[in-house]
Coordinates of C-alpha atoms in Angstrom, one line a residue:
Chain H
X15 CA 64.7 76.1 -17.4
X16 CA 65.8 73.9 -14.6
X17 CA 64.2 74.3 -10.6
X18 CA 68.1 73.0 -9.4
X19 CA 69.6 75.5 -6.5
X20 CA 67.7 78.5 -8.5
X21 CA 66.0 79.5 -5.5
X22 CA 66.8 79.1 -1.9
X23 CA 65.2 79.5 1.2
X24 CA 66.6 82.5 3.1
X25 CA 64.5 83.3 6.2
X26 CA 62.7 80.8 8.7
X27 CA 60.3 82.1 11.5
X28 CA 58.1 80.0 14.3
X29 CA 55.7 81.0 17.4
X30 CA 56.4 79.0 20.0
X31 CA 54.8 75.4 20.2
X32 CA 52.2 74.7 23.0
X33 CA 49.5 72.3 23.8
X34 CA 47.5 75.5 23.7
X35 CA 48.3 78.7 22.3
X36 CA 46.0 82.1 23.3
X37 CA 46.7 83.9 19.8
X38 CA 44.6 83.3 16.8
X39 CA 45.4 80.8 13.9
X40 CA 45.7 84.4 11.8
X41 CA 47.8 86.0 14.4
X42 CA 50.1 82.9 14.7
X43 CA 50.7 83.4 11.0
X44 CA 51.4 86.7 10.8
X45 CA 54.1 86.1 13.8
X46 CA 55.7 83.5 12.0
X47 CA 55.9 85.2 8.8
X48 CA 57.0 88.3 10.5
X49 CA 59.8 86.6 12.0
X50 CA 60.8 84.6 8.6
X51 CA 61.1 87.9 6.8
X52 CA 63.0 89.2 9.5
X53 CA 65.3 86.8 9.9
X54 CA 66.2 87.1 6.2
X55 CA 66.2 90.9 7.0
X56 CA 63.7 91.7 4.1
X57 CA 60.9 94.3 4.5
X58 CA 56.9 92.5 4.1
X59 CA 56.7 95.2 1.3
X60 CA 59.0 92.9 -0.9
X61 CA 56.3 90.3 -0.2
X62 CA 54.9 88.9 -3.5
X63 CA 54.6 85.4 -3.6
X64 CA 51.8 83.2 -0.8
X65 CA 52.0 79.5 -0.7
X66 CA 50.4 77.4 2.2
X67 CA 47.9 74.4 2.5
X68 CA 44.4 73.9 1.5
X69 CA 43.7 73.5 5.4
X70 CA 45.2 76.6 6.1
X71 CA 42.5 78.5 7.5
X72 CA 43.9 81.9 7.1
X73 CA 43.7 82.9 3.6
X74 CA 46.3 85.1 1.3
X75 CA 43.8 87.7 1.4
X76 CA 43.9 87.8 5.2
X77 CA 47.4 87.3 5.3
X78 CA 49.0 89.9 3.0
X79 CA 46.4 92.5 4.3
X80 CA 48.0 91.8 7.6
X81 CA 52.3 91.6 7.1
X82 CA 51.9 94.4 4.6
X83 CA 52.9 92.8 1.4
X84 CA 52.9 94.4 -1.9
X85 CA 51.3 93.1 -4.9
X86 CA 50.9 89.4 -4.7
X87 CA 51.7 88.2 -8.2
X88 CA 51.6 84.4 -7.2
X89 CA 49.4 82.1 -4.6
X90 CA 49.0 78.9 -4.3
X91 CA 47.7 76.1 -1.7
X92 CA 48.1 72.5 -1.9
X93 CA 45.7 69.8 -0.6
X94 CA 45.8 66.6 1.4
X95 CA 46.7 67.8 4.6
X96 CA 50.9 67.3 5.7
X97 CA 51.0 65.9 2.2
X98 CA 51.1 69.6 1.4
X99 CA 54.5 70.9 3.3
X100 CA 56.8 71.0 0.9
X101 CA 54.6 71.4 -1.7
X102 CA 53.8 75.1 -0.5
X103 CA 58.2 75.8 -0.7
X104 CA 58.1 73.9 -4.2
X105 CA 55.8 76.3 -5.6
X106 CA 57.1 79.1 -4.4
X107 CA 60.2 78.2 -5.9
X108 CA 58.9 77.6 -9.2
X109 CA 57.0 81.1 -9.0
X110 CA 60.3 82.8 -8.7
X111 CA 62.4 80.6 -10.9
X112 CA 60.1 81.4 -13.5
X113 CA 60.1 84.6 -13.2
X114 CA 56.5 85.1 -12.0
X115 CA 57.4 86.4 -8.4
X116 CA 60.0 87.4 -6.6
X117 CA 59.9 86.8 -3.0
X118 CA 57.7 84.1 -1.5
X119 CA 56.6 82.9 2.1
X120 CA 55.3 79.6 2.6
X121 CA 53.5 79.0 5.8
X122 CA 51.4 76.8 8.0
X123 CA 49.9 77.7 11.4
X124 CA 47.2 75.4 13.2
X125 CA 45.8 75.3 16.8
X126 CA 45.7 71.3 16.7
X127 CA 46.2 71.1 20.4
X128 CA 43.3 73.4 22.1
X129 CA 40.9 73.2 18.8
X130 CA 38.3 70.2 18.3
X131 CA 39.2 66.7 18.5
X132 CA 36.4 65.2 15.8
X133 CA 36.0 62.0 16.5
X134 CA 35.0 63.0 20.3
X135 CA 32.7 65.8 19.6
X136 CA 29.3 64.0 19.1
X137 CA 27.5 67.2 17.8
X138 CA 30.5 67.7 14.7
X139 CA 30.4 64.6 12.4
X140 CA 33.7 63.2 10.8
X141 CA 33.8 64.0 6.9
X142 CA 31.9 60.9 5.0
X143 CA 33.0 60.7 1.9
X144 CA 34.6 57.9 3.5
X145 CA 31.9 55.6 3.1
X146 CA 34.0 52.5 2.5
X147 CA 35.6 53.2 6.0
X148 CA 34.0 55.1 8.1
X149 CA 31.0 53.1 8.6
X150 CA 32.9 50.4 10.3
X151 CA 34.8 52.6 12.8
X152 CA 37.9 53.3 10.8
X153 CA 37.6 56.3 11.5
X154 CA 40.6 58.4 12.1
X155 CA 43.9 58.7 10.5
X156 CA 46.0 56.5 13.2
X157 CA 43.4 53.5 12.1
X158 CA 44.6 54.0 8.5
X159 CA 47.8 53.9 9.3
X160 CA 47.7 51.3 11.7
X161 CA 46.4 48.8 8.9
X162 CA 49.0 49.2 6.5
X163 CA 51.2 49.0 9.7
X164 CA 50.2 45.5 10.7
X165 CA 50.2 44.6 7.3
X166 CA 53.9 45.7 7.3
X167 CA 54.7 43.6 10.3
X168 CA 53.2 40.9 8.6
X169 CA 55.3 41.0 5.4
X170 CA 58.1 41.9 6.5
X171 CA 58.6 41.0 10.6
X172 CA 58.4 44.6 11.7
X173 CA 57.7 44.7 15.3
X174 CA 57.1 47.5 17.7
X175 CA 60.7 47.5 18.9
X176 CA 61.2 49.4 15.8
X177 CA 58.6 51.7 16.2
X178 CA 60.0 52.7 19.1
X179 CA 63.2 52.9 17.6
X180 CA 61.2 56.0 15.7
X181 CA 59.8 57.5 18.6
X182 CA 63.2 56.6 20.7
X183 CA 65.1 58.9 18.2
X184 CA 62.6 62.0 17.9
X185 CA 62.1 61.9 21.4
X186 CA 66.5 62.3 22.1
X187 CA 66.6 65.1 19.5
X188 CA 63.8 66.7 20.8
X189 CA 65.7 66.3 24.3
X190 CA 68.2 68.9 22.9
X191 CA 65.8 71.3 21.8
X192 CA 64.4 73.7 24.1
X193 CA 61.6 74.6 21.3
X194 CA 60.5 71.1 21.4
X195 CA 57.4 70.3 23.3
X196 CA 58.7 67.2 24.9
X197 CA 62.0 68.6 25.6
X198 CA 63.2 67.4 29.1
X199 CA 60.9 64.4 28.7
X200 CA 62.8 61.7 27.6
X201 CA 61.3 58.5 26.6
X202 CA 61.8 54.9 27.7
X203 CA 61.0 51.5 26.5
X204 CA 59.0 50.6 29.0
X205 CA 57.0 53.3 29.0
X206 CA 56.5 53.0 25.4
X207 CA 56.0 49.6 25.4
X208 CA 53.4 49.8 28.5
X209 CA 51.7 53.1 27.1
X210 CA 47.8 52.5 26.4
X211 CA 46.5 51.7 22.6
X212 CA 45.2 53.9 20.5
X213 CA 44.7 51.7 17.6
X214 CA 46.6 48.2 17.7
X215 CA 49.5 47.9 16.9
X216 CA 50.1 51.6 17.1
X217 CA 50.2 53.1 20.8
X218 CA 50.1 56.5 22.0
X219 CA 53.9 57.1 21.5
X220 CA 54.0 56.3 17.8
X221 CA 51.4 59.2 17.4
X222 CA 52.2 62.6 16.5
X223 CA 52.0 65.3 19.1
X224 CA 48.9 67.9 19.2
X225 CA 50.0 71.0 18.8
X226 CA 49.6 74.8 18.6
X227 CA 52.1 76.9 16.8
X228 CA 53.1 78.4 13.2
X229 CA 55.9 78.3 11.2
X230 CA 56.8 79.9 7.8
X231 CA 59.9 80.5 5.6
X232 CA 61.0 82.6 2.9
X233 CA 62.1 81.5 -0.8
X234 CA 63.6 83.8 -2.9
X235 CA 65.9 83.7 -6.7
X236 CA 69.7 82.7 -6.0
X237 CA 70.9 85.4 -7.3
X238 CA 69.1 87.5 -4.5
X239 CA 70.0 85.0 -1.9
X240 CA 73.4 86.0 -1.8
X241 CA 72.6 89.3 -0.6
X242 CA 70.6 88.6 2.3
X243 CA 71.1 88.4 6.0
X244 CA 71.8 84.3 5.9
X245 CA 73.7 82.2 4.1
X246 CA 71.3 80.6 1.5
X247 CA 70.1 76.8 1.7
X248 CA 69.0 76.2 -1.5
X249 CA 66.1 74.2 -2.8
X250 CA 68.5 71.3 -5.0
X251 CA 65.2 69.5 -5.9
X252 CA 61.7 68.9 -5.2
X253 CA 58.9 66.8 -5.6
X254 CA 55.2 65.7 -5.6
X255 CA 53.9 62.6 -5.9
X256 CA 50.1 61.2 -6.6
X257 CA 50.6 57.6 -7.3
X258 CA 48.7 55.6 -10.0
X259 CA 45.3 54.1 -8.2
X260 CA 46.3 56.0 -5.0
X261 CA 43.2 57.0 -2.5
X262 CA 44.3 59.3 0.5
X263 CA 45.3 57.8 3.7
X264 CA 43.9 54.3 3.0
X265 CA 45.7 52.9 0.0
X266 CA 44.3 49.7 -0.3
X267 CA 43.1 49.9 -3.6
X268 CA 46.9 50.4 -4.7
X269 CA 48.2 47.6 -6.0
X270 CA 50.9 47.6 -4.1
X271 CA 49.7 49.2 -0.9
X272 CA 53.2 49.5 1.3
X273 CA 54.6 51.8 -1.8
X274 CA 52.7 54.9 -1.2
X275 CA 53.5 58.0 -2.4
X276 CA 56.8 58.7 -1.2
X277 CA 58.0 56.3 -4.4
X278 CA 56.4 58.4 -6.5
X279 CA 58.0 61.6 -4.9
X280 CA 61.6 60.0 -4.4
X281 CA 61.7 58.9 -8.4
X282 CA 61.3 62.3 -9.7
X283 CA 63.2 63.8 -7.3
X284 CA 66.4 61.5 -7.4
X285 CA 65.6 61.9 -11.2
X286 CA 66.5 65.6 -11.2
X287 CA 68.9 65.8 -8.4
X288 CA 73.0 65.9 -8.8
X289 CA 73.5 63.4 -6.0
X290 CA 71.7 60.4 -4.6
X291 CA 70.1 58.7 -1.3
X292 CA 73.8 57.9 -0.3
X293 CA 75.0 61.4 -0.1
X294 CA 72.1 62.7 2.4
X295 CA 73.4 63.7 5.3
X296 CA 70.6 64.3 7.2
X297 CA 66.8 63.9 6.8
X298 CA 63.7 65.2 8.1
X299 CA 60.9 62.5 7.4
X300 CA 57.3 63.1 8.0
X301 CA 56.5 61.4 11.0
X302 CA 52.5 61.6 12.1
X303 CA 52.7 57.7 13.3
X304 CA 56.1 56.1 13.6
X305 CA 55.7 53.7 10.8
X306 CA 55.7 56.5 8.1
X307 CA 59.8 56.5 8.9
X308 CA 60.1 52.9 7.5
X309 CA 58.0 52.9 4.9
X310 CA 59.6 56.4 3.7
X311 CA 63.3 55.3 3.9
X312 CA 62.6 52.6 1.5
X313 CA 60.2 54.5 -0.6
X314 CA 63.0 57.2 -0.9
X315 CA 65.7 54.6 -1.7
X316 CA 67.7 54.6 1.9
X317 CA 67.1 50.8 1.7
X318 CA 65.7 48.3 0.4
X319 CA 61.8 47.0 0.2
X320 CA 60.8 45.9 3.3
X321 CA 64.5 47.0 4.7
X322 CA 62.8 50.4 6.3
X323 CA 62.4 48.4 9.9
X324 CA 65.6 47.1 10.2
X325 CA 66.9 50.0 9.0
X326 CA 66.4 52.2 12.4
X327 CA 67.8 49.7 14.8
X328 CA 71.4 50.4 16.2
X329 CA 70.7 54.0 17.0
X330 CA 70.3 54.6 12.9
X331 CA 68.2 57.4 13.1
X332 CA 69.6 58.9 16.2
X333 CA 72.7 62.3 16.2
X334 CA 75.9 60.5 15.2
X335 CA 73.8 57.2 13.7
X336 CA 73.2 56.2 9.5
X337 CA 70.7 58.5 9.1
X338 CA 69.7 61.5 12.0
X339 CA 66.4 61.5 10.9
X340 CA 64.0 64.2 12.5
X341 CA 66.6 66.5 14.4
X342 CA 64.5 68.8 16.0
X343 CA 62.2 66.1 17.5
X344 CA 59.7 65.7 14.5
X345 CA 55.8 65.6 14.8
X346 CA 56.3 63.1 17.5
X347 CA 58.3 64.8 20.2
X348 CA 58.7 68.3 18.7
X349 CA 55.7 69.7 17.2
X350 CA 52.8 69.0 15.1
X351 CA 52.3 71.7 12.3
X352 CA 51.6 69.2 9.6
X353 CA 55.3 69.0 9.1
X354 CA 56.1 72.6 8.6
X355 CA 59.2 72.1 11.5
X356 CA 60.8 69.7 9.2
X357 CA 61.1 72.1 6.6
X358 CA 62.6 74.6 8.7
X359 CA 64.7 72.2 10.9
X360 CA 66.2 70.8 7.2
X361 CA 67.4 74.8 7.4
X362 CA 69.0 75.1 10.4
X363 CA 70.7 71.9 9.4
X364 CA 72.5 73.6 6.4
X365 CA 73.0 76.5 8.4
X366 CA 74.9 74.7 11.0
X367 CA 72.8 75.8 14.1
X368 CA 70.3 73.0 14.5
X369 CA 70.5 71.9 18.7
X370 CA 71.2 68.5 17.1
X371 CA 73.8 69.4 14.9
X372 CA 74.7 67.1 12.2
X373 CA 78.4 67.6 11.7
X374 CA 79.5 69.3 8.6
X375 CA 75.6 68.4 7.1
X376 CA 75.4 69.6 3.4
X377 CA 72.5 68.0 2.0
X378 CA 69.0 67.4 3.5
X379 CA 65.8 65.4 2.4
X380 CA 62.8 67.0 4.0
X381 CA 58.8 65.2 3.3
X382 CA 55.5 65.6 3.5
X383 CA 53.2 63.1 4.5
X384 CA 53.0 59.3 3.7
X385 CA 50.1 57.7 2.9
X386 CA 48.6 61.4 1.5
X387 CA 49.3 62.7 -2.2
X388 CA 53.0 64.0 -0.8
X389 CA 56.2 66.6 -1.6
X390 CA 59.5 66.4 -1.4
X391 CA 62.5 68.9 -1.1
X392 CA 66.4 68.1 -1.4
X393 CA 67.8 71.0 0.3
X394 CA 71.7 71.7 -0.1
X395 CA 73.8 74.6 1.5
Chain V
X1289 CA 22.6 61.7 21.3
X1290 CA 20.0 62.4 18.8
X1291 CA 19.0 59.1 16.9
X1292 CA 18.4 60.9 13.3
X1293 CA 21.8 62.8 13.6
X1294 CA 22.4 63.0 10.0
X1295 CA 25.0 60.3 9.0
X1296 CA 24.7 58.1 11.9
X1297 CA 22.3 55.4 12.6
X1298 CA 20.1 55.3 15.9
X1299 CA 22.6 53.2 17.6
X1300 CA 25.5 56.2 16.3
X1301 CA 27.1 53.9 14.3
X1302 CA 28.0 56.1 11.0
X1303 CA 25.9 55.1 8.4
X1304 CA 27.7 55.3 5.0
X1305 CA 26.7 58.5 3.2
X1306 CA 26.6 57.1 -0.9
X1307 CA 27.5 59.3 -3.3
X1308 CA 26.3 58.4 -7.0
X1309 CA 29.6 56.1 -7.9
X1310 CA 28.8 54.2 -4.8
X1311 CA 25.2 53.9 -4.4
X1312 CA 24.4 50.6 -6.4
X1313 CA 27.0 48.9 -4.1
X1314 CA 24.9 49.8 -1.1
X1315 CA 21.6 49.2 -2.8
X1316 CA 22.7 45.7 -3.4
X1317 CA 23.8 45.3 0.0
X1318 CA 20.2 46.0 1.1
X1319 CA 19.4 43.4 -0.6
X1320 CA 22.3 40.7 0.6
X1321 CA 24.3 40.7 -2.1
X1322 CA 27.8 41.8 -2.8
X1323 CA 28.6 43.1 -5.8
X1324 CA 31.2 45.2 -7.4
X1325 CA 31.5 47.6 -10.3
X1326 CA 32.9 45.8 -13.6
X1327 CA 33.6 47.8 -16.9
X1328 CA 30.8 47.6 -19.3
X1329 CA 33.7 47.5 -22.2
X1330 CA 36.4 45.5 -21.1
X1331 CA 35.2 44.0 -18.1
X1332 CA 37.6 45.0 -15.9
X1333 CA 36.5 45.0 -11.8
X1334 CA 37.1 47.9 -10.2
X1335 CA 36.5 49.7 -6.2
X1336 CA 35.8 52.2 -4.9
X1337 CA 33.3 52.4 -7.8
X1338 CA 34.3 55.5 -10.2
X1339 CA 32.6 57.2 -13.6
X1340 CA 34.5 55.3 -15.9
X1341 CA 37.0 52.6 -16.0
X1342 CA 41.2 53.3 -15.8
X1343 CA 41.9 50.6 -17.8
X1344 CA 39.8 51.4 -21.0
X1345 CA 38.0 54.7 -20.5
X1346 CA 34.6 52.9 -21.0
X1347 CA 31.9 55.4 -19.2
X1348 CA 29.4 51.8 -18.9
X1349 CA 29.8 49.2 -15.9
X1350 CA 28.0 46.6 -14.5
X1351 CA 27.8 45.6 -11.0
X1352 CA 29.1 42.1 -10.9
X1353 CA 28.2 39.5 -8.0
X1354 CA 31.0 38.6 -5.8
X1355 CA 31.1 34.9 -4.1
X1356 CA 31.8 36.9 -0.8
X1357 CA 34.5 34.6 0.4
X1358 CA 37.6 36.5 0.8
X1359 CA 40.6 36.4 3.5
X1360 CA 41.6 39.2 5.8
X1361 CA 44.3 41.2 4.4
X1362 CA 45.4 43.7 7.3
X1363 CA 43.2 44.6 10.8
X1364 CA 43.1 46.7 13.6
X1365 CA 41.7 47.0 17.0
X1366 CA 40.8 50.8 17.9
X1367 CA 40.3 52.2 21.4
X1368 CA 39.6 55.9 22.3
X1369 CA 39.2 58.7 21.8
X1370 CA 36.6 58.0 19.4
X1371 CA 32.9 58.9 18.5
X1372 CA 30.8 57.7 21.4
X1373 CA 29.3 54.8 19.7
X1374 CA 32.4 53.2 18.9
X1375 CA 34.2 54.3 21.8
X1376 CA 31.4 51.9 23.9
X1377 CA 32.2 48.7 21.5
X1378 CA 36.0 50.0 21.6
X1379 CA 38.1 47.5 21.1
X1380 CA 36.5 46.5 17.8
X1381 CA 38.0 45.5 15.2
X1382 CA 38.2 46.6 11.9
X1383 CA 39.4 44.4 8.8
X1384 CA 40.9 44.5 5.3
X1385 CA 39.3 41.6 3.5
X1386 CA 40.9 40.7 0.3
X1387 CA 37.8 39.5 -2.2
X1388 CA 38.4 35.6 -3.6
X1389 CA 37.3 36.7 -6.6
X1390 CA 39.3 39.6 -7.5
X1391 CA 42.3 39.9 -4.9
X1392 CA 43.2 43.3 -5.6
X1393 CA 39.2 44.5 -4.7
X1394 CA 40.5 45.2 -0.7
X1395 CA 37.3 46.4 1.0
X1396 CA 37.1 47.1 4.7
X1397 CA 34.9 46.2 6.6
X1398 CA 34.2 44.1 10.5
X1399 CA 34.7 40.6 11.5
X1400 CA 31.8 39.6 13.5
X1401 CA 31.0 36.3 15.3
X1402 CA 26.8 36.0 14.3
X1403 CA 25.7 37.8 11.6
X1404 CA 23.5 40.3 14.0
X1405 CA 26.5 40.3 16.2
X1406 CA 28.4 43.9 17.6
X1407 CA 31.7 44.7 15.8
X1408 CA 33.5 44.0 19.1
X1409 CA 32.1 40.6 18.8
X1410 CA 34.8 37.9 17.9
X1411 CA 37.6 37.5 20.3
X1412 CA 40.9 39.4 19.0
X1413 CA 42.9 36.2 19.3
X1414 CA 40.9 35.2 16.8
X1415 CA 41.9 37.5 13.9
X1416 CA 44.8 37.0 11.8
X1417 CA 46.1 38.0 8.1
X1418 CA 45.3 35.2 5.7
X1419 CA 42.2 34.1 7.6
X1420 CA 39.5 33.4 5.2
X1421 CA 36.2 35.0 5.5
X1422 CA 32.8 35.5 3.7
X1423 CA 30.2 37.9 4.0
X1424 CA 27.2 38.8 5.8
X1425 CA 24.8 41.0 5.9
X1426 CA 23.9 43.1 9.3
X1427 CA 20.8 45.4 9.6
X1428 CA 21.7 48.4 11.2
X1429 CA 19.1 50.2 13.5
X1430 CA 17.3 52.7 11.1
X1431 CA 17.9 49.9 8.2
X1432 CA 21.0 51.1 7.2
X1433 CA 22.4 47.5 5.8
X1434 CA 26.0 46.8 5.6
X1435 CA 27.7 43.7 4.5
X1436 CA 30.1 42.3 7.4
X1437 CA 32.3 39.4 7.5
X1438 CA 32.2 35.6 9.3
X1439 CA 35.5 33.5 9.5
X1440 CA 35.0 30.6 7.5
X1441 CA 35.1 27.4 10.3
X1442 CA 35.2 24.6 7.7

């Protein structure tokens, strides 16, 4: 039994996207899942598939109690934070190619913006398992990052032009999206390169935003697809990847710490997919910190090793560019829902109504996190 | 800030919180001595200390003692927002030190310019990938003990 374009994803829904959102995390949910099932014009009552993230604080309980569902036949939740995106698609599609379900939502709502900041709330200690890290002040996820970013400079000349290149991109697309939060708030490079640290060499523009919001989407068989309210975009492939000696975030004790997981993710899924890096037309690449772009379009075979930085210069990433990466403005100028938006921006692609249309786009690679245990999805129209 | 916050020391530095894997390494350190986990079977060096070893399987290790010379493999320099204690040293600098002995061991850790010194203590000019380094030892306040690293002047 084969996963290829058996299942495609037929409804996506969103709240808005604010610095801070009134509604609960549970009540963001249930809007966005509301408004995926709508948009695929199926009744909650079909409802029998969950899929979200370990972090998702709203559980399956809460949430099928709430939309109405019917018998939930399938649930599952993936770990390691926006490692888990599309994961929680992948399952679902599974579930339903195998016959176990036959209608799924995936979702992921979060109040990142208004809820606690950790590592500023002196009476709520960080997590320490970390104790090879955190003692000495690494102690959030931009330090993490930021290492294997200067160590990428290092090897292979990377500079901060090309982070900016990142941000420069996400920021235009997200100029064209009125759902974005930093819509009408175009970047320069000045700004960028006069913008205060937050952990050298990373600065506050090659961090994702903070952000409230929920997003979900709807997976169901092919064979149902056809008969519902949108055209299908189906799931062509998909992917999760763990690497051998991996540790989350800081992968140091990899022996080859600049290949994270997306390697992993990007060999099985190329391995089970009819067509190849070349014949992507647009991708949606989980961007948290700006050097995750890089190191993901070599790990997913757009280039070359240590290719990824040179890669985004000459407006590469940007509409009408190599590679559009990030169309609706990404975790760094759209929202953050620990990459959720990239799964259903990768939709509107196929659909044709994206605000940052890729002409004629056919086939999109969407991922989760870099530098987590990731997913992967090759969606095709 | 309370002083006996669990997981911090009295200065609100974190203070690692050892779970059984790691604990010999930071008994050791207490007493000034690096050492890694080695596989009792095929003697195969390993970090972060585990149960048994990925090469072999062997459940038996040894804790082997390092030279403590290494070179810095990757740093950073963090500003805020961060806890309060670091936020006050902020920018510090954290490091990736590469062990002599075994380069693949990578174990983080802070460049300091005394062995008592602050993490924001050696001038960020000063760091660079490839320098070499070798360990210390710094008492934390409430004798937390954590090895830190010197650049090597010779």
């Amino acid at each position: 039994m084969a996963l290829k374009d058996a299942t495609a994803i037929v409804g996506i829904g969103q709240t808005p996207f604010a610095r801070r959102l009134d509604a609960s995390e549970k009540t963001l949910a249930c809007r966005a899942i509301l408004a995926a099932l709508d948009d695929a014009g199926i009744p909650p009552s079909q409802v029998d598939a969950l899929a979200s993230y370990t972090m998702e604080e709203t559980d399956e309980v809460e949430v099928a109690k709430a939309i109405g569902a019917g018998d939930v036949t399938f649930f599952a939740r993936t770990g390691f934070g926006g490692g888990a995106s599309c994961a929680t698609v992948a399952h679902l599609a599974t579930a339903i190619a195998t016959g176990q379900a036959s209608v799924g939502v995936a979702w992921r709502s979060r109040k990142r913006g208004s809820g606690p900041r950790p590592w500023t709330d002196t009476r709520r200690q960080l997590p320490t398992p970390a104790q090879w890290t955190r003692p000495y002040g690494l102690l959030r996820p931009v330090d993490e990052i930021a290492m294997l970013a200067r160590r990428y400079m290092h090897e292979y000349g990377a500079t901060r032009d090309h982070f900016f290149n990142v941000a420069l991109a996400c920021r235009n697309h997200a100029g064209r999206n009125p759902a974005a939060i930093m819509h009408g708030r175009p970047l320069t490079r000045e700004t960028y390169m006069t913008s205060r640290w937050i952990s050298e060499p990373l600065c506050l523009f090659d961090n994702c935003l903070e952000t409230d919001g929920a997003l979900a989407c709807v997976v169901v068989s092919a064979d149902r697809a056809r008969d519902c309210r949108r055209s299908p975009v189906y799931v062509h492939a998909a992917a999760q990847g763990l690497p051998a000696q991996h540790h989350g975030m800081v992968n140091y004790w990899n022996d080859d710490p600049l290949t994270g997981p997306s390697w992993t993710a990007a060999r099985q899924l190329w391995k089970t997919a009819d067509f190849g890096p070349d014949d992507v037309d647009v991708a949606q690449i989980y961007d948290a910190f700006t050097p995750l772009i890089p190191l993901s379009l070599e790990g997913y075979g757009f280039c070359g090793r240590g290719e990824g930085a040179a890669f985004t210069e000459d407006g590469a990433l940007e509409l009408g560019g190599r590679l559009p990466v990030n169309t609706g403005g990404g975790g760094l100028s759209e929202a953050y829902v620990h990459g959720f938006n990239l799964i259903t921006e990768g939709v509107r692609q196929l659909r044709g109504t994206s605000t940052a249309q890729v002409p004629g786009a056919a086939t999109c690679l969407v991922t989760a996190g870099e530098g987590v245990p990731t997913s992967a999805l090759l969606l095709r129209s | 800030m309370s002083s006996m916050m669990r997981g911090t020391t009295d200065n609100g530095l974190l203070a690692p919180e050892p779970d059984d894997d790691g604990a010999p390494f930071w008994e050791f350190a207490a007493r000034g001595e690096l050492r890694m986990q080695a596989c009792g079977r095929c003697g195969e060096l390993r970090f972060p200390p585990r149960p048994c070893c990925p090469r072999c399987g062997a459940f038996d290790s040894e804790w082997r003692r390092m030279t403590g010379r290494g070179s810095i493999w990757s740093y950073v320099l963090p500003h805020p927002p961060l806890l309060p204690a670091y936020a006050a040293r902020a920018p510090y600098n954290v490091v990736v030190v590469e062990l002599a002995d075994a380069p693949h061991l990578r174990i983080p850790g802070n460049l300091v310019a005394a062995p008592d010194a602050d993490i924001d203590s050696v001038d960020p000019a000063l760091l660079c990938i490839g320098a070499p380094v070798r360990v210390t030892f710094a008492r934390l306040a409430g004798g937390v003990v954590v090895p830190r690293w010197l650049l090597e002047t010779s």
